Tab-separated table of C-alpha atoms and ligand atoms in Angstrom:
chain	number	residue	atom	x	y	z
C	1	UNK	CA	-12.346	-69.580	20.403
C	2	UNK	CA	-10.194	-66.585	22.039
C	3	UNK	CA	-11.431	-62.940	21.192
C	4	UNK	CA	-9.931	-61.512	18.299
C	5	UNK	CA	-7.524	-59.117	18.156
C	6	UNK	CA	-8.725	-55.864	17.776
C	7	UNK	CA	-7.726	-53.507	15.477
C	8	UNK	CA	-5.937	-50.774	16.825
C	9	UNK	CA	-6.857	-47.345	17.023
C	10	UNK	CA	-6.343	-45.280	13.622
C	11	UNK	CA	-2.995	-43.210	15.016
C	12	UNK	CA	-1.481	-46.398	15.412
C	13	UNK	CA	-1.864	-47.909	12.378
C	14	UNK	CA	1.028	-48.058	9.814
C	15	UNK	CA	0.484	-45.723	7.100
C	16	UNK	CA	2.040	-48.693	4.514
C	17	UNK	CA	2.719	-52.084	5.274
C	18	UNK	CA	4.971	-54.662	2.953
C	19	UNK	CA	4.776	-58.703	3.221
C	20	UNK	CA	7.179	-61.067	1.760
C	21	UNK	CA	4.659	-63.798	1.575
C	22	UNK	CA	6.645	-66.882	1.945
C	23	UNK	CA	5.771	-70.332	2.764
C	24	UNK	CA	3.674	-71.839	-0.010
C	25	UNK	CA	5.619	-74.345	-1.041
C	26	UNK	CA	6.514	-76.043	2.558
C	27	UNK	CA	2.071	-75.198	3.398
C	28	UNK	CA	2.081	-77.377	0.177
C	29	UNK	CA	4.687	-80.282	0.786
C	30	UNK	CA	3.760	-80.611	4.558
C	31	UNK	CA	0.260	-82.338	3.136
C	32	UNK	CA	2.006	-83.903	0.288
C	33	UNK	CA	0.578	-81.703	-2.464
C	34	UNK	CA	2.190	-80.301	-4.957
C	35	UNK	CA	3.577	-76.716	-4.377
C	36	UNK	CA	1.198	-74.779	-7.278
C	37	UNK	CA	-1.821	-75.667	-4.519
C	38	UNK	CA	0.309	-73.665	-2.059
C	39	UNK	CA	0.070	-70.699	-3.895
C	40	UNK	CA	-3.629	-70.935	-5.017
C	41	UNK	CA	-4.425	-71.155	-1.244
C	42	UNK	CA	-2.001	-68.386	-0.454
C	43	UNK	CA	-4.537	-66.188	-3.382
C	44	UNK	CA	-7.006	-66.423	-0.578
C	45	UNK	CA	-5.337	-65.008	2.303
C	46	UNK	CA	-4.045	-61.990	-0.388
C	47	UNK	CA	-7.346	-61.567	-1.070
C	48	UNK	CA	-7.845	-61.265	3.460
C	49	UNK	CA	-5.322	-58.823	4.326
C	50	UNK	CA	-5.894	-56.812	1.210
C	51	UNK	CA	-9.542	-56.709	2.736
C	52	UNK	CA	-8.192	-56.313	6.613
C	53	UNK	CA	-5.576	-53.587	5.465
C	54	UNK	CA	-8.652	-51.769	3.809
C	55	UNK	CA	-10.617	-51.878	7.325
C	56	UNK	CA	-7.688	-51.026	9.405
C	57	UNK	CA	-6.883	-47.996	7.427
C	58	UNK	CA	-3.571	-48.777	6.102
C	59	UNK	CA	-2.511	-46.395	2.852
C	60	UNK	CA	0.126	-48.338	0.727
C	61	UNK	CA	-0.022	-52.147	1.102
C	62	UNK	CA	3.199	-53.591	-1.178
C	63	UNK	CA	3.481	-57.147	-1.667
C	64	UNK	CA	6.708	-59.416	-2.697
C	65	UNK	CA	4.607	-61.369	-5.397
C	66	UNK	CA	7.816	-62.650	-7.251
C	67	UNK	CA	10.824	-61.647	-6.456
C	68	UNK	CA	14.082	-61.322	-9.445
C	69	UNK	CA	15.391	-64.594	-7.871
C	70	UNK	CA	12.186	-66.145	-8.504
C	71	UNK	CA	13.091	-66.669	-12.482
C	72	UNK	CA	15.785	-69.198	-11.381
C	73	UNK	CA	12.640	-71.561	-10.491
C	74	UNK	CA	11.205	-74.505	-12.349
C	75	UNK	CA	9.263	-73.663	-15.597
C	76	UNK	CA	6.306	-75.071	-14.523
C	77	UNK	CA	6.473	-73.273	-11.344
C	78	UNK	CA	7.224	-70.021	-12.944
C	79	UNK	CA	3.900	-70.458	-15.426
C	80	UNK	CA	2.041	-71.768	-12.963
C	81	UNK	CA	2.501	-68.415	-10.804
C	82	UNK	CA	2.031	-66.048	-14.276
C	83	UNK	CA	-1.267	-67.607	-14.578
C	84	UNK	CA	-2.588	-67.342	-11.052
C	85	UNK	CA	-1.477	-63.787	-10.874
C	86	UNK	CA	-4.030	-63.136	-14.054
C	87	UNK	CA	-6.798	-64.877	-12.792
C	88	UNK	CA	-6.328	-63.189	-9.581
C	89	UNK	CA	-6.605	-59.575	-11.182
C	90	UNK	CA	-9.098	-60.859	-13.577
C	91	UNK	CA	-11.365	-61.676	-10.520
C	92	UNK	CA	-10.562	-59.033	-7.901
C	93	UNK	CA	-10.674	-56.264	-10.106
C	94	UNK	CA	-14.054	-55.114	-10.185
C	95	UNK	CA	-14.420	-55.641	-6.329
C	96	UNK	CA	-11.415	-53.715	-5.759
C	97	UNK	CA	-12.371	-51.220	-7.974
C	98	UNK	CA	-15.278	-50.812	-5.928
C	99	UNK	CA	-13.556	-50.651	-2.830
C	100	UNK	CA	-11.246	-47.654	-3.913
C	101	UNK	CA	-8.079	-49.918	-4.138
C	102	UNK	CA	-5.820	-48.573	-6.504
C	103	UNK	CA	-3.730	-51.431	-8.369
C	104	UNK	CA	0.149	-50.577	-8.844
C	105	UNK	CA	3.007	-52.842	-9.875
C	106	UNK	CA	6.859	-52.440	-9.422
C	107	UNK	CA	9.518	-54.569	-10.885
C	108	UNK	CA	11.533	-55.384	-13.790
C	109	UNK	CA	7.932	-55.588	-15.634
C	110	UNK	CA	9.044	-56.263	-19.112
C	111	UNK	CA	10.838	-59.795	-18.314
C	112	UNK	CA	6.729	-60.559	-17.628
C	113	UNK	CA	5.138	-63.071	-20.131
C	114	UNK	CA	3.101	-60.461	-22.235
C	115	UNK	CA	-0.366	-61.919	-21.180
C	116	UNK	CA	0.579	-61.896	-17.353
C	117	UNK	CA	2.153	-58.070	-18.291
C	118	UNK	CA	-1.345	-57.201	-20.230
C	119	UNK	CA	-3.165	-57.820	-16.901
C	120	UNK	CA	-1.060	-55.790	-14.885
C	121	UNK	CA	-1.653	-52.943	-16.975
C	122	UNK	CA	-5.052	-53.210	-17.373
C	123	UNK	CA	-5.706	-53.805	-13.671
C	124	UNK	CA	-3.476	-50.536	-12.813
C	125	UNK	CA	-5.766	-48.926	-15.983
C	126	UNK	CA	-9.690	-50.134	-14.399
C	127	UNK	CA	-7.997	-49.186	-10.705
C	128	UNK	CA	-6.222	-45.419	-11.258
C	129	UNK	CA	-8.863	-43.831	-8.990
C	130	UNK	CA	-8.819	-45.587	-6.761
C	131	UNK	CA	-8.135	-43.056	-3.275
C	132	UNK	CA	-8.478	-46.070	-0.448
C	133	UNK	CA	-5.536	-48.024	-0.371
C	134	UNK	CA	-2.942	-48.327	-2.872
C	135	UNK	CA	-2.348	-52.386	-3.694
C	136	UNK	CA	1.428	-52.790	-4.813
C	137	UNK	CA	2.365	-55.620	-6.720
C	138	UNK	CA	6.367	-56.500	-6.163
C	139	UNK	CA	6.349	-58.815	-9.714
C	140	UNK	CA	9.858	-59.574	-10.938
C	141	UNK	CA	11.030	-57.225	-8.083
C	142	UNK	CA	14.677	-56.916	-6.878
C	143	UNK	CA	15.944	-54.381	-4.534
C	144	UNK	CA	19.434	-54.066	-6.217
C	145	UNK	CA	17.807	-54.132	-9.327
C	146	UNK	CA	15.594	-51.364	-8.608
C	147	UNK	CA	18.620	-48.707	-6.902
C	148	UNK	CA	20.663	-50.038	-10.494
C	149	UNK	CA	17.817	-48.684	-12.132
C	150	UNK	CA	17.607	-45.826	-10.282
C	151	UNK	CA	21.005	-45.254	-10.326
C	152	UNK	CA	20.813	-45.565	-14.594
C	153	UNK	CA	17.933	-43.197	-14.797
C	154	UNK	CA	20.090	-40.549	-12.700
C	155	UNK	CA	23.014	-40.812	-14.934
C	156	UNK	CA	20.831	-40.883	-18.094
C	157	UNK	CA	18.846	-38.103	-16.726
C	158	UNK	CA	22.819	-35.782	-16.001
C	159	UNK	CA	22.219	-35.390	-12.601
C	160	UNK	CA	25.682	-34.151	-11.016
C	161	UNK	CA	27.189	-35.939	-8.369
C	162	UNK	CA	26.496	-33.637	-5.656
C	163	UNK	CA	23.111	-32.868	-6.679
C	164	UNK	CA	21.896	-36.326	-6.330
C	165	UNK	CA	20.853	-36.829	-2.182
C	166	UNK	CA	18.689	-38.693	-0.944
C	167	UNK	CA	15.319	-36.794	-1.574
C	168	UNK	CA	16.210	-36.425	-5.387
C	169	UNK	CA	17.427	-40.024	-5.601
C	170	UNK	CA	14.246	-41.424	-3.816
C	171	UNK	CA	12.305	-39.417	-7.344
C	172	UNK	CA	14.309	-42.536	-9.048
C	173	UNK	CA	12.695	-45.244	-7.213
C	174	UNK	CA	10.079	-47.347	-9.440
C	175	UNK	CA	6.833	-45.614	-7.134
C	176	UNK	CA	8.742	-42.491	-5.546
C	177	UNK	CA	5.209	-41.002	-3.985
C	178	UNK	CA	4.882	-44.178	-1.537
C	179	UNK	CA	6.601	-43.355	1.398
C	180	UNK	CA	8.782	-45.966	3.437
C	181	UNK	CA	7.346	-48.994	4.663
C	182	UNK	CA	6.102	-48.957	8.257
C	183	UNK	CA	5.946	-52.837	9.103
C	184	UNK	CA	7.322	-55.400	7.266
C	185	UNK	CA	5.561	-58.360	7.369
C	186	UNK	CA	7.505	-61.913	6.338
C	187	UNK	CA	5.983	-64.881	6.900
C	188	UNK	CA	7.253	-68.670	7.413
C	189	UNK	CA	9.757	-67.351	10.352
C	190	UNK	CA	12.950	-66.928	7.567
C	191	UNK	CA	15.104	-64.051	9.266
C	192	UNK	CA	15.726	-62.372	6.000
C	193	UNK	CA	15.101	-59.619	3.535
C	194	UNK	CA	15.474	-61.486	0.342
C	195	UNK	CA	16.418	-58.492	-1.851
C	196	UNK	CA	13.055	-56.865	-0.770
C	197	UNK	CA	13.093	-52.656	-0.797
C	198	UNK	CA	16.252	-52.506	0.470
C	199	UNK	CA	16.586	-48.390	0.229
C	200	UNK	CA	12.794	-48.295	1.545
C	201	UNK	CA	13.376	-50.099	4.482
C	202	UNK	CA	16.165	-48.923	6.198
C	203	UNK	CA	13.817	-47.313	9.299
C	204	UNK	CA	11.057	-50.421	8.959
C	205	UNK	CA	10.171	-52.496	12.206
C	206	UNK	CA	10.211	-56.300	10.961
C	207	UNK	CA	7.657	-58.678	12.183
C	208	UNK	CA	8.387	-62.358	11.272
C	209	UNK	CA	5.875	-64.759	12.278
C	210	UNK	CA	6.318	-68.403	11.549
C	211	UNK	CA	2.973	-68.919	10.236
C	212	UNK	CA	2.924	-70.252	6.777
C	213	UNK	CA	1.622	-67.409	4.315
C	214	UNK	CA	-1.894	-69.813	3.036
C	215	UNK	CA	-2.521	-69.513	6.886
C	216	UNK	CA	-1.778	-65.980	7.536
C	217	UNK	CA	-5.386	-64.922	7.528
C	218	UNK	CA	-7.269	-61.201	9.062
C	219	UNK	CA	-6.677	-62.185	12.262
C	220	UNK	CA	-2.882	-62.819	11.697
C	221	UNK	CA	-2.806	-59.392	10.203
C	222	UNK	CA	-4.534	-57.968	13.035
C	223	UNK	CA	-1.931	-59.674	15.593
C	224	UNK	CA	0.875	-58.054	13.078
C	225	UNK	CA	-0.741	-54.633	13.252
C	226	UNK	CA	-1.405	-54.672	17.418
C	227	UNK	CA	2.615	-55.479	17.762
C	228	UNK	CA	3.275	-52.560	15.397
C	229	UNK	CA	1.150	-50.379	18.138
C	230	UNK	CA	2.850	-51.435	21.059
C	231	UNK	CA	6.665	-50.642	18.797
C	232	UNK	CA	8.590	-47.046	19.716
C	233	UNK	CA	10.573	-46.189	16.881
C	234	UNK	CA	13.612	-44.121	17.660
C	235	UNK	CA	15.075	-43.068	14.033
C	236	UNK	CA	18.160	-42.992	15.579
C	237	UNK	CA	17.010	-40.269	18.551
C	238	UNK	CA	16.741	-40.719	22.410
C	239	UNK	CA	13.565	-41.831	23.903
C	240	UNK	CA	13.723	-38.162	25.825
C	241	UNK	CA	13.948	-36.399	22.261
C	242	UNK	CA	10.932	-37.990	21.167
C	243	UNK	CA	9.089	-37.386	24.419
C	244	UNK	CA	9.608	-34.152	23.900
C	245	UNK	CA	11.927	-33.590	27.042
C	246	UNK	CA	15.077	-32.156	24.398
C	247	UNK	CA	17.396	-35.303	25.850
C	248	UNK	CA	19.613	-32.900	27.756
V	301	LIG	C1	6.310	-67.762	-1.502
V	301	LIG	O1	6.274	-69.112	-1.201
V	301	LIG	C2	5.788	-67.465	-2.885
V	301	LIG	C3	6.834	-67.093	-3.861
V	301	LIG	C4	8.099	-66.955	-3.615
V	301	LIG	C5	6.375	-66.853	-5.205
V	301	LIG	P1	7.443	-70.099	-1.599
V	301	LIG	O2	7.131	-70.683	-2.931
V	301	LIG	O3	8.755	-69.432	-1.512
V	301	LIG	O4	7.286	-71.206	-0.484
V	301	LIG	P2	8.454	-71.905	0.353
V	301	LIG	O5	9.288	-70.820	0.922
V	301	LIG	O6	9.202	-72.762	-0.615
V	301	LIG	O7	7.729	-72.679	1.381
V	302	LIG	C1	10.851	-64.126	-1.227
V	302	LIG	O1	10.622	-65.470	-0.980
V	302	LIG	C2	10.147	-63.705	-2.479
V	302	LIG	C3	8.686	-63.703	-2.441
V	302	LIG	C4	7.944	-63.918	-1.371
V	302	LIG	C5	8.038	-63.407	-3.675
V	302	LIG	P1	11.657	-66.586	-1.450
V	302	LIG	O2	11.107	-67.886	-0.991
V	302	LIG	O3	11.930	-66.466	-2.904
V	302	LIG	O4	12.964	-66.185	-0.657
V	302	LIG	P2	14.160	-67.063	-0.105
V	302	LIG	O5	14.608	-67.932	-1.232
V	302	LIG	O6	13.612	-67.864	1.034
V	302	LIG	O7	15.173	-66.070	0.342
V	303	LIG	MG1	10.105	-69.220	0.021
């Protein structure tokens, strides 16, 4: 067995970290099982990197849970997902709790089946204070859908035109507290954003690994969170600037 990767030192850790967990299905096929067992095995490597995320010291974990697309799947598939994502807050919750993880959702949430909805608010309810890590749920999540809705809540709201910038449109966004996204995580090695947090993660380093997401496990995460370390993000600014040197 090699040595694990270890986690890096505090400094270096992203403050919040987002995963498109993708992959289920083909984890699923590739053993000719249905795909429904490729999500219930992805449940258990949610319930890893929640715990490795905890440990490293990461703030604001969001996850792509089911994205706005997602409707346009089969039925079964669709129910199949409503009903894992209940048992897995039914479960988690109290350990959670316990571990100061604080439960948040963002997403169309009212095109939720009520029982599946129910859950999520309870969960966010048993979690509030929670000071740890903050566990976001992407559930019925679309990034165009969520700038339209920011976008309606502006013009409902009378902003002006040239009051609305960047800081006061960001107050519009579904959790406006959580900054921007650090590390993006997608799994499965597809090369896209899938309508994920498209304001949010406009500065984000991406890391795509082709691992399936039922096999990204802690040390996975860890391997994510070590290439994050060895990143230098620019924002746009000369290496000199941010060495301090002025850039001349
Ligand atoms: C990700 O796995 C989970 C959801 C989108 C809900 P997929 O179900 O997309 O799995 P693949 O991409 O078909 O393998
Ligand atoms: C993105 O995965 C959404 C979630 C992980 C919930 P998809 O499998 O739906 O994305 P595409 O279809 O590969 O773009
Ligand atoms: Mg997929």
């Amino acid at each position: 067995m090699a040595t694990p990767t270890p986690l890096p030192p505090r400094t270096q850790v992203p403050r919040h970290v987002a995963i498109i967990m993708d992959g289920n299905g083909r984890w699923a096929r590739r053993r000719g099982w249905n795909r429904v067992r490729g999500h219930r095995a992805g449940i258990d490597s949610v319930r890893a990197v929640v715990r490795e995320a905890r440990a490293a010291g990461v703030r604001y974990l969001t996850l792509f849970a089911f994205s706005s697309e997602n409707w346009g799947r089969p039925q079964r598939e669709i129910a199949a997902l409503m009903g894992l994502l209940r048992r897995f807050l039914r479960v988690e919750v109290p350990d959670l709790k316990r571990n100061g993880v604080r439960v948040r959702a963002i997403g169309e949430l009212r095109r939720l089946p009520p029982r599946a909805l129910e859950a999520v608010r309870w969960a966010e309810d048993e979690t509030r204070e929670g000071r740890d890590l903050d566990l976001i749920l992407a559930l019925s999540y679309g990034g165009r859908d969520e700038i339209l809705h920011a976008v309606r809540s502006a013009l409902a709201e009378g902003v002006r035109p040239e009051e609305l910038d960047e800081a006061r449109f960001r107050g519009f966004l579904y959790a406006p507290d959580v900054p921007d996204p650090d590390l993006l995580i997608r799994t499965s090695g597809e090369m896209r954003i899938s309508n994920f947090l498209l304001w949010q993660l406009a500065y984000t380093e991406l890391y795509v690994t082709p691992t399936l997401w039922p096999e990204f496990r802690e040390a996975q995460f860890r391997e994510a969170l070590a290439d994050y370390a060895r990143r230098e993000r620019r924002f746009g600014l000369t290496s000199e600037q941010l060495a301090g040197g002025g850039g001349g």
